[in-house]
């Protein structure tokens, strides 16, 4: 049986690892996630399920037992540690709670969210860095439940406001939202997934392709990815009258290459007002969200960190019905005090930028990059960016800001390839009313900037050269 499990289940995960990765195998291993499922469900069955698991721990380079007992080996273990994979006794779906570092992969040239998870191997305390992953067991948890679990595992590891969500807790939260029995699981609707995540403390916003249209739907997905938010993705092949439906998580994207920027086409503006201004002035308007990058997905049917294009998120399956799937909805798990969402934020930025306050010349080239971040992280970036002009930087750092802000960087193709921008707009993410001028905290383009004066209850225009500055890369750690 062990050979069969390896050949049919584990081999794809192992093949993705670098040849230098070695394993430490520990058994029996007590895994909290599986024990939760075991006592809630598997222990109630006639069939005898074991309650212990096996854990594989991954390290870069060869290991000996002495490395875990002698100082010379102990001093290198953390930097060589590449995470772990739990194997549970739920054949054939044996891959349980896992955290594998992207550094363990042969192809790790992408940007994605990771967090830190305390662990211990052979009695040595270590920290695994990666994004949580587990396969579904198709009885207690399906793709929907594993997505909820992984989202909360990520947020609870980073922020004290949130807590992990083991399978039994997910069942308990959803018991009043289900019209049928919960076990064995029959999967969940997108609304149920959003409800569960909301009950665990996040404010969920669901976006639909049908409601937004293809272009805006794709752009909003990219905006939230650029903001460093993990997105619960619902994909299906309904457009081909199929019966495949699946949930997965988007956690990052491929790097932005000069070739992608060079080949980026002018944005097809759908708003008649903005389109008339752009056409009248001959502006070449490019949107970072239109770059056809691949996105990084956590798919519980596959090894972690699958890279696929937005329109073909299931191309890694070897079945035509799955290959035809496309994203129909996604859930953005927002902080409860983030009220201004991505679509409205981009509309407001365009209104301010193109509305006449700033002297944008005929034939100008504009590259827009929009993302969400915390004001604390952004101000820390300003302090550390030596290229940001001191007087403007100090002025922005002294401004009163909410906990979360929308940031729009304005550049052109030549400058963005150098990770440089020359325009900056900061919006109050706690103000959902885009008809209010107070939504704008700061707006600067080349030698003019405006900001909200609370005492005068109006926007005030100033003349001061912004100069070029380095773009913000803290959300995904690079561009």
Tab-separated table of C-alpha atoms in Angstrom:
chain	number	residue	atom	x	y	z
A	1	UNK	CA	0.000	0.000	0.000
A	2	UNK	CA	2.825	2.417	0.822
A	3	UNK	CA	4.230	2.075	-2.699
A	4	UNK	CA	0.802	2.710	-4.195
A	5	UNK	CA	0.262	5.827	-2.086
A	6	UNK	CA	3.653	7.191	-3.110
A	7	UNK	CA	3.188	6.454	-6.813
A	8	UNK	CA	-0.384	7.779	-7.008
A	9	UNK	CA	-0.513	10.537	-4.409
A	10	UNK	CA	2.876	11.768	-3.186
A	11	UNK	CA	5.071	11.534	-6.246
A	12	UNK	CA	3.896	14.809	-7.812
A	13	UNK	CA	4.641	16.742	-4.624
A	14	UNK	CA	8.077	15.156	-4.307
A	15	UNK	CA	8.969	15.806	-7.948
A	16	UNK	CA	8.426	19.539	-7.486
A	17	UNK	CA	11.134	19.696	-4.804
A	18	UNK	CA	14.760	20.532	-5.470
A	19	UNK	CA	17.106	17.570	-5.719
A	20	UNK	CA	18.994	18.886	-2.677
A	21	UNK	CA	15.967	18.522	-0.378
A	22	UNK	CA	16.204	15.692	2.167
A	23	UNK	CA	13.540	14.326	4.532
A	24	UNK	CA	13.250	13.565	8.212
A	25	UNK	CA	10.387	11.106	8.830
A	26	UNK	CA	8.688	11.013	12.229
A	27	UNK	CA	6.041	8.483	13.267
A	28	UNK	CA	3.772	8.303	15.112
A	29	UNK	CA	3.007	12.021	14.912
A	30	UNK	CA	0.066	13.766	16.588
A	31	UNK	CA	-1.433	16.324	14.203
A	32	UNK	CA	-3.989	18.718	15.686
A	33	UNK	CA	-5.958	19.178	12.473
A	34	UNK	CA	-6.370	15.462	11.832
A	35	UNK	CA	-7.125	14.730	15.499
A	36	UNK	CA	-9.957	17.272	15.267
A	37	UNK	CA	-11.421	15.403	12.274
A	38	UNK	CA	-10.729	12.058	13.896
A	39	UNK	CA	-12.654	12.722	17.102
A	40	UNK	CA	-15.440	14.600	15.271
A	41	UNK	CA	-16.008	12.024	12.557
A	42	UNK	CA	-13.580	9.191	11.801
A	43	UNK	CA	-13.712	7.705	15.326
A	44	UNK	CA	-17.501	7.318	14.993
A	45	UNK	CA	-17.213	4.901	12.062
A	46	UNK	CA	-17.086	1.122	12.243
A	47	UNK	CA	-13.912	1.024	10.185
A	48	UNK	CA	-10.812	1.344	12.346
A	49	UNK	CA	-9.030	4.608	11.557
A	50	UNK	CA	-5.723	5.243	13.284
A	51	UNK	CA	-5.472	8.506	15.168
A	52	UNK	CA	-1.770	9.104	14.570
A	53	UNK	CA	-0.046	10.458	11.465
A	54	UNK	CA	3.373	10.537	9.834
A	55	UNK	CA	5.250	13.775	9.337
A	56	UNK	CA	7.845	14.534	6.689
A	57	UNK	CA	10.153	17.456	7.475
A	58	UNK	CA	12.158	18.962	4.638
A	59	UNK	CA	15.719	20.274	4.795
A	60	UNK	CA	18.121	21.563	2.187
A	61	UNK	CA	21.181	19.309	2.091
A	62	UNK	CA	22.076	16.018	3.677
A	63	UNK	CA	21.343	15.350	7.343
A	64	UNK	CA	22.584	13.064	10.087
A	65	UNK	CA	21.243	12.391	13.569
A	66	UNK	CA	24.202	14.344	14.951
A	67	UNK	CA	22.916	17.522	13.237
A	68	UNK	CA	20.060	17.503	15.776
A	69	UNK	CA	22.308	16.982	18.783
A	70	UNK	CA	25.614	18.765	18.165
A	71	UNK	CA	26.063	22.528	18.076
A	72	UNK	CA	27.628	22.623	14.606
A	73	UNK	CA	24.555	20.985	13.092
A	74	UNK	CA	22.000	22.765	15.261
A	75	UNK	CA	23.283	26.173	14.173
A	76	UNK	CA	22.392	25.482	10.535
A	77	UNK	CA	19.047	23.674	10.881
A	78	UNK	CA	16.764	26.727	10.771
A	79	UNK	CA	18.296	28.204	7.627
A	80	UNK	CA	18.094	24.794	5.959
A	81	UNK	CA	14.544	24.025	7.122
A	82	UNK	CA	11.983	23.992	4.277
A	83	UNK	CA	8.796	23.035	6.132
A	84	UNK	CA	6.753	19.901	6.655
A	85	UNK	CA	4.013	17.653	5.272
A	86	UNK	CA	1.679	15.544	7.414
A	87	UNK	CA	0.458	12.198	6.072
A	88	UNK	CA	-2.818	11.143	7.691
A	89	UNK	CA	-4.378	7.637	7.624
A	90	UNK	CA	-7.264	8.620	5.314
A	91	UNK	CA	-6.329	6.612	2.241
A	92	UNK	CA	-6.238	7.633	-0.561
A	93	UNK	CA	-6.420	11.331	0.479
A	94	UNK	CA	-3.440	11.163	2.805
A	95	UNK	CA	-1.843	14.621	2.514
A	96	UNK	CA	-2.802	16.584	5.600
A	97	UNK	CA	-1.692	19.849	7.155
A	98	UNK	CA	1.441	21.028	5.362
A	99	UNK	CA	3.589	24.142	5.246
A	100	UNK	CA	6.259	23.945	2.541
A	101	UNK	CA	8.563	26.843	1.767
A	102	UNK	CA	8.643	28.035	-1.856
A	103	UNK	CA	12.440	27.804	-1.491
A	104	UNK	CA	12.077	24.019	-1.485
A	105	UNK	CA	10.688	24.031	-5.032
A	106	UNK	CA	12.617	23.670	-8.257
A	107	UNK	CA	10.565	26.533	-9.707
A	108	UNK	CA	10.376	29.217	-7.042
A	109	UNK	CA	10.554	32.309	-9.264
A	110	UNK	CA	7.258	33.830	-8.135
A	111	UNK	CA	5.897	36.144	-5.456
A	112	UNK	CA	3.458	34.859	-2.859
A	113	UNK	CA	2.177	35.228	0.666
A	114	UNK	CA	3.878	33.232	3.384
A	115	UNK	CA	3.739	33.173	7.153
A	116	UNK	CA	5.626	31.561	10.021
A	117	UNK	CA	4.508	28.378	11.771
A	118	UNK	CA	6.334	27.053	14.865
A	119	UNK	CA	7.343	23.429	14.627
A	120	UNK	CA	9.817	20.985	16.103
A	121	UNK	CA	11.786	18.235	14.423
A	122	UNK	CA	13.515	15.529	16.436
A	123	UNK	CA	13.013	17.710	19.563
A	124	UNK	CA	14.542	20.831	17.936
A	125	UNK	CA	12.310	23.908	17.742
A	126	UNK	CA	12.126	25.380	14.247
A	127	UNK	CA	9.882	27.726	12.264
A	128	UNK	CA	8.340	26.737	8.926
A	129	UNK	CA	7.728	29.515	6.389
A	130	UNK	CA	5.152	29.016	3.661
A	131	UNK	CA	1.432	29.032	2.971
A	132	UNK	CA	-0.739	26.341	4.622
A	133	UNK	CA	-1.964	23.523	2.398
A	134	UNK	CA	-3.943	20.319	2.856
A	135	UNK	CA	-5.753	17.911	0.593
A	136	UNK	CA	-9.440	17.310	1.145
A	137	UNK	CA	-10.499	13.984	2.614
A	138	UNK	CA	-13.859	14.226	0.749
A	139	UNK	CA	-15.754	13.151	3.884
A	140	UNK	CA	-15.156	15.653	6.687
A	141	UNK	CA	-13.680	18.389	4.491
A	142	UNK	CA	-14.035	19.295	0.818
A	143	UNK	CA	-12.220	21.975	-1.176
A	144	UNK	CA	-14.450	24.625	0.404
A	145	UNK	CA	-13.638	23.656	3.991
A	146	UNK	CA	-9.905	23.357	3.273
A	147	UNK	CA	-9.995	26.869	1.768
A	148	UNK	CA	-11.636	28.269	4.910
A	149	UNK	CA	-9.134	26.399	7.085
A	150	UNK	CA	-6.129	27.655	5.103
A	151	UNK	CA	-7.349	31.276	5.063
A	152	UNK	CA	-7.812	31.301	8.835
A	153	UNK	CA	-4.571	29.390	9.402
A	154	UNK	CA	-2.781	32.156	7.504
A	155	UNK	CA	-4.492	35.123	9.200
A	156	UNK	CA	-4.257	33.616	12.702
A	157	UNK	CA	-0.503	33.088	12.255
A	158	UNK	CA	0.000	36.758	11.364
A	159	UNK	CA	-2.527	38.677	13.432
A	160	UNK	CA	-3.644	38.207	17.030
A	161	UNK	CA	-7.198	39.276	16.107
A	162	UNK	CA	-7.920	35.935	14.419
A	163	UNK	CA	-7.904	32.297	15.462
A	164	UNK	CA	-7.389	28.998	13.601
A	165	UNK	CA	-10.478	27.207	12.279
A	166	UNK	CA	-10.223	23.407	12.563
A	167	UNK	CA	-12.799	21.318	10.634
A	168	UNK	CA	-15.179	20.813	13.579
A	169	UNK	CA	-15.292	24.560	14.212
A	170	UNK	CA	-16.119	25.226	10.545
A	171	UNK	CA	-18.964	22.703	10.784
A	172	UNK	CA	-20.256	24.350	13.940
A	173	UNK	CA	-20.221	27.845	12.429
A	174	UNK	CA	-22.142	26.675	9.362
A	175	UNK	CA	-24.698	24.411	11.041
A	176	UNK	CA	-27.415	27.097	10.898
A	177	UNK	CA	-26.597	27.954	7.269
A	178	UNK	CA	-27.006	24.451	5.878
A	179	UNK	CA	-30.247	22.875	4.683
A	180	UNK	CA	-28.739	19.391	4.478
A	181	UNK	CA	-26.534	17.216	6.666
A	182	UNK	CA	-22.964	18.450	6.996
A	183	UNK	CA	-21.191	15.092	7.201
A	184	UNK	CA	-20.285	13.569	4.805
A	185	UNK	CA	-19.610	16.967	3.262
A	186	UNK	CA	-21.323	17.902	0.014
A	187	UNK	CA	-19.254	21.038	-0.426
A	188	UNK	CA	-20.274	24.649	0.162
A	189	UNK	CA	-21.643	27.520	-1.878
A	190	UNK	CA	-19.577	30.694	-2.210
A	191	UNK	CA	-21.964	32.513	0.121
A	192	UNK	CA	-21.482	29.867	2.807
A	193	UNK	CA	-17.699	30.149	2.527
A	194	UNK	CA	-17.947	33.922	2.856
A	195	UNK	CA	-20.275	33.587	5.842
A	196	UNK	CA	-17.893	31.243	7.660
A	197	UNK	CA	-14.879	33.484	7.109
A	198	UNK	CA	-16.923	36.474	8.295
A	199	UNK	CA	-17.918	34.582	11.437
A	200	UNK	CA	-14.218	34.045	12.117
A	201	UNK	CA	-13.668	37.803	12.222
A	202	UNK	CA	-12.967	38.986	8.663
A	203	UNK	CA	-15.226	41.186	6.528
A	204	UNK	CA	-15.795	39.291	3.289
A	205	UNK	CA	-16.580	40.862	-0.070
A	206	UNK	CA	-17.716	38.560	-2.898
A	207	UNK	CA	-17.024	39.541	-6.511
A	208	UNK	CA	-18.810	37.913	-9.458
A	209	UNK	CA	-17.754	37.719	-13.109
A	210	UNK	CA	-21.408	37.851	-14.120
A	211	UNK	CA	-21.967	41.136	-12.258
A	212	UNK	CA	-18.725	42.943	-13.123
A	213	UNK	CA	-17.970	41.667	-16.625
A	214	UNK	CA	-14.771	39.952	-17.712
A	215	UNK	CA	-12.406	42.954	-17.802
A	216	UNK	CA	-13.243	44.597	-14.461
A	217	UNK	CA	-13.530	41.195	-12.753
A	218	UNK	CA	-9.977	40.331	-13.842
A	219	UNK	CA	-8.648	43.750	-12.806
A	220	UNK	CA	-10.179	43.599	-9.332
A	221	UNK	CA	-8.737	40.122	-8.808
A	222	UNK	CA	-5.305	41.483	-9.719
A	223	UNK	CA	-5.712	44.544	-7.465
A	224	UNK	CA	-6.390	42.442	-4.384
A	225	UNK	CA	-3.535	40.077	-5.257
A	226	UNK	CA	-1.252	43.114	-5.529
A	227	UNK	CA	-2.537	44.111	-2.088
A	228	UNK	CA	-1.206	40.910	-0.521
A	229	UNK	CA	-4.584	39.383	0.282
A	230	UNK	CA	-5.284	35.641	-0.094
A	231	UNK	CA	-8.432	35.204	-2.196
A	232	UNK	CA	-10.845	32.283	-2.049
A	233	UNK	CA	-11.518	31.441	-5.686
A	234	UNK	CA	-14.582	29.643	-7.065
A	235	UNK	CA	-14.028	28.136	-10.506
A	236	UNK	CA	-16.335	26.056	-12.687
A	237	UNK	CA	-17.096	25.101	-16.278
A	238	UNK	CA	-20.719	26.249	-16.229
A	239	UNK	CA	-20.101	28.381	-19.317
A	240	UNK	CA	-19.641	25.101	-21.196
A	241	UNK	CA	-22.615	23.474	-19.458
A	242	UNK	CA	-20.266	21.318	-17.405
A	243	UNK	CA	-20.536	19.960	-13.892
A	244	UNK	CA	-17.115	20.812	-12.433
A	245	UNK	CA	-17.012	23.239	-9.487
A	246	UNK	CA	-14.032	23.747	-7.233
A	247	UNK	CA	-12.616	26.152	-4.631
A	248	UNK	CA	-8.963	27.145	-4.339
A	249	UNK	CA	-6.908	30.057	-3.009
A	250	UNK	CA	-4.930	32.694	-4.909
A	251	UNK	CA	-1.896	33.840	-2.907
A	252	UNK	CA	0.405	35.680	-5.325
A	253	UNK	CA	1.646	36.052	-8.872
A	254	UNK	CA	4.600	35.687	-11.195
A	255	UNK	CA	7.243	38.394	-11.250
A	256	UNK	CA	6.794	41.366	-13.579
A	257	UNK	CA	9.285	41.186	-16.434
A	258	UNK	CA	10.342	43.931	-18.836
A	259	UNK	CA	8.849	41.841	-21.638
A	260	UNK	CA	5.433	41.786	-19.956
A	261	UNK	CA	5.538	45.571	-19.550
A	262	UNK	CA	6.719	46.170	-23.127
A	263	UNK	CA	3.933	43.985	-24.505
A	264	UNK	CA	1.214	45.495	-22.310
A	265	UNK	CA	-1.535	46.972	-24.460
A	266	UNK	CA	-3.280	50.259	-23.759
A	267	UNK	CA	-6.189	49.747	-21.354
A	268	UNK	CA	-9.579	49.593	-22.997
A	269	UNK	CA	-11.424	52.123	-20.849
A	270	UNK	CA	-15.075	51.151	-20.347
A	271	UNK	CA	-16.223	54.286	-18.508
A	272	UNK	CA	-17.519	56.788	-21.152
A	273	UNK	CA	-16.402	59.847	-19.152
A	274	UNK	CA	-12.831	58.651	-18.623
A	275	UNK	CA	-12.688	57.320	-22.177
A	276	UNK	CA	-13.584	60.721	-23.636
A	277	UNK	CA	-10.815	62.462	-21.642
A	278	UNK	CA	-8.222	59.847	-22.585
A	279	UNK	CA	-9.150	59.972	-26.269
A	280	UNK	CA	-9.343	63.794	-26.364
A	281	UNK	CA	-5.828	64.162	-24.963
A	282	UNK	CA	-4.390	61.130	-26.714
A	283	UNK	CA	-3.293	59.684	-23.353
A	284	UNK	CA	-1.753	56.228	-23.414
A	285	UNK	CA	-3.248	54.721	-20.278
A	286	UNK	CA	-1.811	51.441	-18.969
A	287	UNK	CA	-3.098	49.501	-15.977
A	288	UNK	CA	-0.888	47.222	-13.885
A	289	UNK	CA	-3.920	44.967	-13.444
A	290	UNK	CA	-4.005	44.266	-17.192
A	291	UNK	CA	-0.556	42.635	-17.242
A	292	UNK	CA	-1.166	38.968	-18.223
A	293	UNK	CA	0.836	37.459	-15.390
A	294	UNK	CA	0.356	33.983	-13.995
A	295	UNK	CA	-1.135	33.763	-10.505
A	296	UNK	CA	-0.091	31.437	-7.675
A	297	UNK	CA	-2.828	29.068	-6.481
A	298	UNK	CA	-3.173	26.734	-3.510
A	299	UNK	CA	-5.252	23.826	-4.850
A	300	UNK	CA	-6.115	20.993	-2.462
A	301	UNK	CA	-6.147	18.496	-5.343
A	302	UNK	CA	-2.574	19.366	-6.317
A	303	UNK	CA	0.828	20.150	-4.781
A	304	UNK	CA	0.962	23.736	-3.434
A	305	UNK	CA	2.012	26.782	-5.461
A	306	UNK	CA	0.435	26.093	-8.857
A	307	UNK	CA	1.070	28.872	-11.404
A	308	UNK	CA	-1.673	29.494	-13.951
A	309	UNK	CA	-3.140	32.375	-15.924
A	310	UNK	CA	-6.338	33.986	-14.696
A	311	UNK	CA	-8.453	32.649	-17.556
A	312	UNK	CA	-7.126	29.071	-17.249
A	313	UNK	CA	-6.784	28.408	-13.498
A	314	UNK	CA	-7.122	24.609	-13.864
A	315	UNK	CA	-4.746	23.989	-16.740
A	316	UNK	CA	-2.617	21.782	-14.455
A	317	UNK	CA	-5.330	19.097	-14.545
A	318	UNK	CA	-5.121	16.394	-17.195
A	319	UNK	CA	-8.843	16.390	-17.874
A	320	UNK	CA	-10.554	18.523	-20.562
A	321	UNK	CA	-13.556	19.285	-18.353
A	322	UNK	CA	-11.253	20.718	-15.684
A	323	UNK	CA	-9.066	22.550	-18.190
A	324	UNK	CA	-12.171	24.417	-19.353
A	325	UNK	CA	-12.846	25.856	-15.881
A	326	UNK	CA	-12.703	29.592	-15.356
A	327	UNK	CA	-13.046	31.760	-12.279
A	328	UNK	CA	-16.664	32.735	-11.713
A	329	UNK	CA	-16.423	34.338	-8.250
A	330	UNK	CA	-13.862	35.155	-5.606
A	331	UNK	CA	-13.956	36.229	-1.977
A	332	UNK	CA	-11.734	39.011	-0.646
A	333	UNK	CA	-11.241	38.605	3.153
A	334	UNK	CA	-10.937	42.207	4.315
A	335	UNK	CA	-10.310	43.747	7.701
A	336	UNK	CA	-13.635	44.762	9.329
A	337	UNK	CA	-12.628	48.427	9.086
A	338	UNK	CA	-11.866	48.406	5.354
A	339	UNK	CA	-14.957	49.991	3.816
A	340	UNK	CA	-13.712	51.312	0.466
A	341	UNK	CA	-13.475	48.433	-2.010
A	342	UNK	CA	-11.270	48.089	-5.091
A	343	UNK	CA	-13.701	49.021	-7.882
A	344	UNK	CA	-14.732	52.264	-6.194
A	345	UNK	CA	-11.136	53.103	-5.245
A	346	UNK	CA	-9.954	52.896	-8.866
A	347	UNK	CA	-12.879	55.004	-10.110
A	348	UNK	CA	-12.027	57.693	-7.578
A	349	UNK	CA	-8.333	57.691	-8.519
A	350	UNK	CA	-9.192	58.159	-12.200
A	351	UNK	CA	-11.611	60.990	-11.376
A	352	UNK	CA	-8.967	62.882	-9.429
A	353	UNK	CA	-6.110	62.173	-11.847
A	354	UNK	CA	-7.999	62.920	-15.076
A	355	UNK	CA	-10.430	65.539	-13.792
A	356	UNK	CA	-8.316	68.613	-14.630
A	357	UNK	CA	-6.500	69.330	-11.366
A	358	UNK	CA	-3.231	67.967	-12.753
A	359	UNK	CA	-1.648	69.158	-15.986
A	360	UNK	CA	-1.458	65.954	-17.992
A	361	UNK	CA	-0.093	66.814	-21.407
A	362	UNK	CA	-1.443	65.608	-24.716
A	363	UNK	CA	-0.017	62.198	-25.628
A	364	UNK	CA	1.142	61.556	-22.055
A	365	UNK	CA	1.836	57.986	-20.976
A	366	UNK	CA	0.343	56.855	-17.668
A	367	UNK	CA	0.895	53.547	-15.877
A	368	UNK	CA	-1.440	53.030	-12.907
A	369	UNK	CA	-0.704	50.618	-10.054
A	370	UNK	CA	-3.298	50.330	-7.273
A	371	UNK	CA	-3.066	48.376	-4.014
A	372	UNK	CA	-4.244	48.254	-0.422
A	373	UNK	CA	-1.878	48.379	2.541
A	374	UNK	CA	-1.638	49.548	6.133
A	375	UNK	CA	-0.649	53.148	6.815
A	376	UNK	CA	1.940	51.949	9.324
A	377	UNK	CA	3.702	49.789	6.714
A	378	UNK	CA	3.517	52.532	4.119
A	379	UNK	CA	4.981	55.176	6.397
A	380	UNK	CA	7.757	52.772	7.374
A	381	UNK	CA	8.521	52.357	3.656
A	382	UNK	CA	8.704	56.152	3.236
A	383	UNK	CA	11.209	56.408	6.083
A	384	UNK	CA	13.431	53.758	4.504
A	385	UNK	CA	13.225	54.954	0.885
A	386	UNK	CA	16.189	57.245	0.339
A	387	UNK	CA	14.849	58.278	-3.080
A	388	UNK	CA	11.651	59.790	-1.708
A	389	UNK	CA	12.059	63.538	-1.560
A	390	UNK	CA	12.581	64.496	2.074
A	391	UNK	CA	10.128	67.408	2.373
A	392	UNK	CA	7.261	65.563	0.670
A	393	UNK	CA	8.041	62.365	2.554
A	394	UNK	CA	8.032	64.149	5.899
A	395	UNK	CA	4.792	65.903	5.007
A	396	UNK	CA	3.060	62.578	4.205
A	397	UNK	CA	4.481	60.836	7.276
A	398	UNK	CA	3.019	63.549	9.523
A	399	UNK	CA	-0.443	63.234	7.984
A	400	UNK	CA	-3.238	61.643	9.990
A	401	UNK	CA	-4.197	58.354	8.358
A	402	UNK	CA	-6.543	55.450	9.121
A	403	UNK	CA	-5.217	51.963	9.778
A	404	UNK	CA	-5.630	50.978	6.097
A	405	UNK	CA	-5.159	52.999	2.933
A	406	UNK	CA	-5.471	52.582	-0.796
A	407	UNK	CA	-2.324	53.648	-2.649
A	408	UNK	CA	-2.079	54.431	-6.357
A	409	UNK	CA	1.346	54.903	-7.912
A	410	UNK	CA	1.563	56.708	-11.262
A	411	UNK	CA	4.418	55.925	-13.604
A	412	UNK	CA	5.113	55.099	-17.253
A	413	UNK	CA	6.519	51.990	-18.900
A	414	UNK	CA	10.137	53.140	-18.827
A	415	UNK	CA	10.047	54.109	-15.145
A	416	UNK	CA	8.004	51.176	-13.896
A	417	UNK	CA	10.600	48.792	-15.361
A	418	UNK	CA	13.048	50.499	-13.001
A	419	UNK	CA	10.495	50.197	-10.165
A	420	UNK	CA	10.090	53.970	-10.143
A	421	UNK	CA	7.002	56.197	-10.048
A	422	UNK	CA	6.397	59.953	-10.201
A	423	UNK	CA	2.772	60.222	-9.033
A	424	UNK	CA	1.154	59.166	-5.756
A	425	UNK	CA	-2.426	59.063	-4.483
A	426	UNK	CA	-3.459	57.897	-1.010
A	427	UNK	CA	-7.107	57.177	-0.178
A	428	UNK	CA	-8.861	56.619	3.131
A	429	UNK	CA	-9.908	52.932	3.092
A	430	UNK	CA	-12.413	53.660	5.890
A	431	UNK	CA	-14.415	56.063	3.679
A	432	UNK	CA	-16.728	54.221	1.255
A	433	UNK	CA	-18.294	57.400	-0.152
A	434	UNK	CA	-16.264	58.262	-3.258
A	435	UNK	CA	-18.405	61.356	-3.812
A	436	UNK	CA	-16.714	62.909	-0.796
A	437	UNK	CA	-13.464	64.836	-1.277
A	438	UNK	CA	-12.374	63.669	2.177
A	439	UNK	CA	-11.717	60.221	0.675
A	440	UNK	CA	-8.449	61.657	-0.688
A	441	UNK	CA	-5.671	61.931	1.876
A	442	UNK	CA	-2.937	62.919	-0.575
A	443	UNK	CA	-2.679	63.293	-4.342
A	444	UNK	CA	0.541	64.207	-6.104
A	445	UNK	CA	1.532	64.190	-9.763
A	446	UNK	CA	4.898	65.605	-10.846
A	447	UNK	CA	4.999	69.220	-9.495
A	448	UNK	CA	1.492	69.508	-8.005
A	449	UNK	CA	-0.076	67.873	-4.973
A	450	UNK	CA	-3.428	68.191	-3.235
A	451	UNK	CA	-4.623	67.050	0.163
A	452	UNK	CA	-7.695	67.250	2.349
A	453	UNK	CA	-7.828	70.171	4.769
A	454	UNK	CA	-10.199	69.131	7.540
A	455	UNK	CA	-10.406	72.621	9.016
A	456	UNK	CA	-11.462	74.166	5.704
A	457	UNK	CA	-13.403	71.039	4.622
A	458	UNK	CA	-11.902	71.195	1.150
A	459	UNK	CA	-9.035	69.953	-0.986
A	460	UNK	CA	-6.047	72.298	-1.025
A	461	UNK	CA	-3.709	72.545	-4.022
A	462	UNK	CA	0.056	73.070	-3.575
A	463	UNK	CA	2.999	73.313	-5.920
A	464	UNK	CA	5.965	71.144	-4.984
A	465	UNK	CA	7.945	68.775	-7.191
A	466	UNK	CA	7.354	65.148	-6.217
A	467	UNK	CA	10.295	63.762	-8.222
A	468	UNK	CA	10.582	60.035	-8.895
A	469	UNK	CA	10.525	57.518	-6.050
A	470	UNK	CA	10.725	53.763	-5.532
A	471	UNK	CA	7.465	51.850	-5.791
A	472	UNK	CA	6.112	50.049	-2.731
A	473	UNK	CA	6.827	46.318	-2.771
A	474	UNK	CA	6.112	45.242	0.826
A	475	UNK	CA	2.869	43.378	0.043
A	476	UNK	CA	4.493	40.666	-2.081
A	477	UNK	CA	8.139	41.580	-1.340
A	478	UNK	CA	8.914	42.502	-4.964
A	479	UNK	CA	7.361	43.622	-8.239
